[in-house]
Amino acid sequence: MLYDNGAPVVKSKGGPITCGMLVPAAQVEVVDNWHTTGMRGTGSSDYRVKDLFVPERFLFNLRPPARREGVLWRRATNFLPKVSGVPLGAARAAIDHVVEIMQTKVEMPSGRLYKNQARIQSAIADAEMMLGAARAYVFSAMDREWGRLERDEQPTIRERADAWLSRVNATQSARDIIRMLYDAVGSAAIYSERTMLDRALRDAETFCQHLVMQRKSLEMIGGMLLGADAPLLPYV
């Protein structure tokens, strides 16, 4: 957030002005506080800087026109679609993992293979159905938005909403899929060294709290679709 004489600088509609800055790593102190339930590998620690001057050419703002030519640079938020790959990939890996372990997992005391049980078969089918729908929504929204940018036009409200909603849906669906498979596997899922589902579930709970993946953002997107009197965030 930008400040002037200790007060936030605000836009004409009242929202704060924000921007990103690139600075040499040597001038940044990393605060080791990324001790999280999941997604620990991202290393998303806080940081602090002090008395640091940043030249304008190293500022990144989501509002001004891009400084490069090409479709990729026609909308500053074109970096956001990639986040869908995390939940979609996590769900895909969880399904594949459960299918693999069910080939040899035996139910006791019946001695039947899990893969021959109706509840396991239904769980896998449900998971594939949910993942396929979530993935299709993401790619459909991305395709329409990209096509608009190829024509050197800005996406419509509907297209912007779909792009955002498809990401939230992918994230929430991935968590539902992983939870469902966790329950299907049963007690073996709680052992972190036996299956990857414990880690997958913790990762899912964590990425569902990300700013661009939280359910609370649905309120904002619903306001856009309704034409409500609500401020639009710069990255939608």
Tab-separated table of N, CA and C in Angstrom, residues 90-159:
chain	number	residue	atom	x	y	z
A	90	ALA	N	-3.234	-31.252	-7.637
A	90	ALA	CA	-3.334	-31.966	-6.359
A	90	ALA	C	-4.452	-33.003	-6.396
A	91	ALA	N	-5.592	-32.616	-6.963
A	91	ALA	CA	-6.717	-33.551	-7.066
A	91	ALA	C	-6.388	-34.709	-8.004
A	92	ARG	N	-5.741	-34.397	-9.141
A	92	ARG	CA	-5.356	-35.448	-10.085
A	92	ARG	C	-4.420	-36.453	-9.428
A	93	ALA	N	-3.435	-35.952	-8.692
A	93	ALA	CA	-2.476	-36.827	-8.022
A	93	ALA	C	-3.158	-37.692	-6.971
A	94	ALA	N	-4.120	-37.113	-6.243
A	94	ALA	CA	-4.823	-37.868	-5.201
A	94	ALA	C	-5.642	-39.011	-5.807
A	95	ILE	N	-6.336	-38.725	-6.902
A	95	ILE	CA	-7.127	-39.776	-7.558
A	95	ILE	C	-6.217	-40.901	-8.046
A	96	ASP	N	-5.151	-40.534	-8.735
A	96	ASP	CA	-4.235	-41.547	-9.267
A	96	ASP	C	-3.625	-42.384	-8.147
A	97	HIS	N	-3.315	-41.735	-7.043
A	97	HIS	CA	-2.722	-42.437	-5.906
A	97	HIS	C	-3.698	-43.451	-5.317
A	98	VAL	N	-4.945	-43.043	-5.134
A	98	VAL	CA	-5.936	-43.944	-4.550
A	98	VAL	C	-6.228	-45.108	-5.491
A	99	VAL	N	-6.335	-44.846	-6.781
A	99	VAL	CA	-6.542	-45.931	-7.742
A	99	VAL	C	-5.414	-46.948	-7.636
A	100	GLU	N	-4.199	-46.481	-7.477
A	100	GLU	CA	-3.049	-47.384	-7.387
A	100	GLU	C	-3.089	-48.243	-6.127
A	101	ILE	N	-3.330	-47.602	-4.973
A	101	ILE	CA	-3.274	-48.384	-3.733
A	101	ILE	C	-4.476	-49.316	-3.589
A	102	MET	N	-5.578	-48.995	-4.265
A	102	MET	CA	-6.748	-49.852	-4.175
A	102	MET	C	-6.583	-51.176	-4.928
A	103	GLN	N	-5.557	-51.260	-5.759
A	103	GLN	CA	-5.323	-52.500	-6.494
A	103	GLN	C	-4.932	-53.647	-5.561
A	104	THR	N	-4.323	-53.316	-4.436
A	104	THR	CA	-3.843	-54.368	-3.527
A	104	THR	C	-4.411	-54.254	-2.112
A	105	LYS	N	-5.102	-53.146	-1.807
A	105	LYS	CA	-5.629	-52.962	-0.456
A	105	LYS	C	-6.798	-53.920	-0.215
A	106	VAL	N	-6.741	-54.628	0.905
A	106	VAL	CA	-7.739	-55.649	1.228
A	106	VAL	C	-8.547	-55.228	2.445
A	107	GLU	N	-9.860	-55.387	2.353
A	107	GLU	CA	-10.732	-55.091	3.484
A	107	GLU	C	-10.748	-56.277	4.447
A	108	MET	N	-10.662	-55.930	5.709
A	108	MET	CA	-10.747	-56.979	6.729
A	108	MET	C	-12.051	-56.820	7.493
A	109	PRO	N	-12.734	-57.920	7.905
A	109	PRO	CA	-12.286	-59.312	7.791
A	109	PRO	C	-12.747	-60.028	6.519
A	110	SER	N	-13.391	-59.303	5.586
A	110	SER	CA	-13.968	-59.981	4.418
A	110	SER	C	-12.903	-60.525	3.469
A	111	GLY	N	-11.745	-59.878	3.438
A	111	GLY	CA	-10.696	-60.303	2.523
A	111	GLY	C	-10.903	-59.848	1.091
A	112	ARG	N	-11.882	-58.971	0.869
A	112	ARG	CA	-12.161	-58.488	-0.487
A	112	ARG	C	-11.245	-57.320	-0.828
A	113	LEU	N	-10.821	-57.264	-2.077
A	113	LEU	CA	-10.055	-56.112	-2.535
A	113	LEU	C	-10.944	-54.865	-2.526
A	114	TYR	N	-10.382	-53.778	-2.095
A	114	TYR	CA	-11.140	-52.518	-2.047
A	114	TYR	C	-11.662	-52.127	-3.427
A	115	LYS	N	-10.886	-52.399	-4.475
A	115	LYS	CA	-11.297	-51.963	-5.813
A	115	LYS	C	-12.574	-52.655	-6.279
A	116	ASN	N	-12.963	-53.744	-5.620
A	116	ASN	CA	-14.178	-54.467	-5.981
A	116	ASN	C	-15.393	-54.037	-5.172
A	117	GLN	N	-15.220	-53.013	-4.333
A	117	GLN	CA	-16.325	-52.550	-3.490
A	117	GLN	C	-17.027	-51.364	-4.140
A	118	ALA	N	-18.337	-51.366	-4.061
A	118	ALA	CA	-19.141	-50.337	-4.733
A	118	ALA	C	-18.821	-48.935	-4.224
A	119	ARG	N	-18.601	-48.812	-2.915
A	119	ARG	CA	-18.372	-47.466	-2.368
A	119	ARG	C	-17.060	-46.872	-2.887
A	120	ILE	N	-16.043	-47.706	-3.089
A	120	ILE	CA	-14.778	-47.230	-3.630
A	120	ILE	C	-14.930	-46.881	-5.106
A	121	GLN	N	-15.643	-47.712	-5.825
A	121	GLN	CA	-15.882	-47.455	-7.241
A	121	GLN	C	-16.642	-46.138	-7.426
A	122	SER	N	-17.653	-45.915	-6.578
A	122	SER	CA	-18.431	-44.675	-6.668
A	122	SER	C	-17.576	-43.462	-6.315
A	123	ALA	N	-16.705	-43.608	-5.314
A	123	ALA	CA	-15.849	-42.496	-4.895
A	123	ALA	C	-14.912	-42.082	-6.026
A	124	ILE	N	-14.319	-43.057	-6.705
A	124	ILE	CA	-13.422	-42.744	-7.811
A	124	ILE	C	-14.191	-42.093	-8.958
A	125	ALA	N	-15.362	-42.622	-9.260
A	125	ALA	CA	-16.173	-42.042	-10.337
A	125	ALA	C	-16.588	-40.617	-9.996
A	126	ASP	N	-17.013	-40.391	-8.760
A	126	ASP	CA	-17.379	-39.045	-8.322
A	126	ASP	C	-16.198	-38.088	-8.439
A	127	ALA	N	-15.034	-38.549	-8.013
A	127	ALA	CA	-13.844	-37.708	-8.040
A	127	ALA	C	-13.481	-37.313	-9.475
A	128	GLU	N	-13.531	-38.279	-10.388
A	128	GLU	CA	-13.226	-37.982	-11.786
A	128	GLU	C	-14.241	-37.007	-12.376
A	129	MET	N	-15.502	-37.192	-12.032
A	129	MET	CA	-16.553	-36.314	-12.526
A	129	MET	C	-16.348	-34.882	-12.033
A	130	MET	N	-16.053	-34.719	-10.756
A	130	MET	CA	-15.848	-33.400	-10.176
A	130	MET	C	-14.611	-32.722	-10.756
A	131	LEU	N	-13.540	-33.495	-10.897
A	131	LEU	CA	-12.307	-32.910	-11.430
A	131	LEU	C	-12.481	-32.524	-12.894
A	132	GLY	N	-13.132	-33.392	-13.669
A	132	GLY	CA	-13.348	-33.079	-15.077
A	132	GLY	C	-14.156	-31.806	-15.268
A	133	ALA	N	-15.190	-31.620	-14.450
A	133	ALA	CA	-16.024	-30.425	-14.548
A	133	ALA	C	-15.244	-29.180	-14.163
A	134	ALA	N	-14.472	-29.265	-13.071
A	134	ALA	CA	-13.692	-28.121	-12.609
A	134	ALA	C	-12.636	-27.731	-13.636
A	135	ARG	N	-11.967	-28.736	-14.183
A	135	ARG	CA	-10.922	-28.472	-15.169
A	135	ARG	C	-11.516	-27.855	-16.436
A	136	ALA	N	-12.658	-28.368	-16.882
A	136	ALA	CA	-13.284	-27.845	-18.091
A	136	ALA	C	-13.692	-26.387	-17.916
A	137	TYR	N	-14.190	-26.033	-16.736
A	137	TYR	CA	-14.586	-24.648	-16.476
A	137	TYR	C	-13.374	-23.731	-16.556
A	138	VAL	N	-12.265	-24.156	-15.965
A	138	VAL	CA	-11.044	-23.353	-16.004
A	138	VAL	C	-10.599	-23.107	-17.441
A	139	PHE	N	-10.527	-24.182	-18.244
A	139	PHE	CA	-10.030	-24.040	-19.604
A	139	PHE	C	-11.012	-23.270	-20.487
A	140	SER	N	-12.301	-23.442	-20.263
A	140	SER	CA	-13.296	-22.701	-21.030
A	140	SER	C	-13.189	-21.204	-20.744
A	141	ALA	N	-13.074	-20.857	-19.459
A	141	ALA	CA	-12.963	-19.441	-19.094
A	141	ALA	C	-11.674	-18.835	-19.631
A	142	MET	N	-10.578	-19.586	-19.529
A	142	MET	CA	-9.298	-19.097	-20.040
A	142	MET	C	-9.350	-18.900	-21.551
A	143	ASP	N	-9.987	-19.815	-22.249
A	143	ASP	CA	-10.058	-19.742	-23.713
A	143	ASP	C	-10.825	-18.512	-24.162
A	144	ARG	N	-11.958	-18.236	-23.502
A	144	ARG	CA	-12.763	-17.067	-23.881
A	144	ARG	C	-12.039	-15.759	-23.558
A	145	GLU	N	-11.379	-15.722	-22.412
A	145	GLU	CA	-10.651	-14.509	-22.035
A	145	GLU	C	-9.473	-14.274	-22.983
A	146	TRP	N	-8.744	-15.341	-23.308
A	146	TRP	CA	-7.608	-15.220	-24.209
A	146	TRP	C	-8.049	-14.781	-25.608
A	147	GLY	N	-9.170	-15.340	-26.080
A	147	GLY	CA	-9.695	-14.949	-27.385
A	147	GLY	C	-10.032	-13.471	-27.431
A	148	ARG	N	-10.569	-12.962	-26.350
A	148	ARG	CA	-10.881	-11.534	-26.271
A	148	ARG	C	-9.605	-10.697	-26.368
A	149	LEU	N	-8.570	-11.121	-25.667
A	149	LEU	CA	-7.314	-10.378	-25.679
A	149	LEU	C	-6.625	-10.467	-27.032
A	150	GLU	N	-6.771	-11.591	-27.725
A	150	GLU	CA	-6.199	-11.721	-29.065
A	150	GLU	C	-6.809	-10.693	-30.018
A	151	ARG	N	-8.072	-10.334	-29.785
A	151	ARG	CA	-8.725	-9.314	-30.609
A	151	ARG	C	-8.433	-7.911	-30.088
A	152	ASP	N	-7.522	-7.827	-29.126
A	152	ASP	CA	-7.124	-6.548	-28.514
A	152	ASP	C	-8.308	-5.856	-27.845
A	153	GLU	N	-9.147	-6.671	-27.198
A	153	GLU	CA	-10.293	-6.171	-26.440
A	153	GLU	C	-10.142	-6.602	-24.982
A	154	GLN	N	-10.760	-5.850	-24.102
A	154	GLN	CA	-10.744	-6.222	-22.691
A	154	GLN	C	-11.904	-7.179	-22.383
A	155	PRO	N	-11.702	-8.150	-21.515
A	155	PRO	CA	-12.773	-9.101	-21.185
A	155	PRO	C	-13.997	-8.403	-20.616
A	156	THR	N	-15.155	-8.979	-20.872
A	156	THR	CA	-16.397	-8.450	-20.324
A	156	THR	C	-16.509	-8.798	-18.841
A	157	ILE	N	-17.493	-8.207	-18.185
A	157	ILE	CA	-17.757	-8.532	-16.783
A	157	ILE	C	-18.016	-10.030	-16.626
A	158	ARG	N	-18.799	-10.600	-17.536
A	158	ARG	CA	-19.104	-12.028	-17.482
A	158	ARG	C	-17.843	-12.870	-17.620
A	159	GLU	N	-16.985	-12.499	-18.538
A	159	GLU	CA	-15.752	-13.252	-18.761
A	159	GLU	C	-14.793	-13.112	-17.587
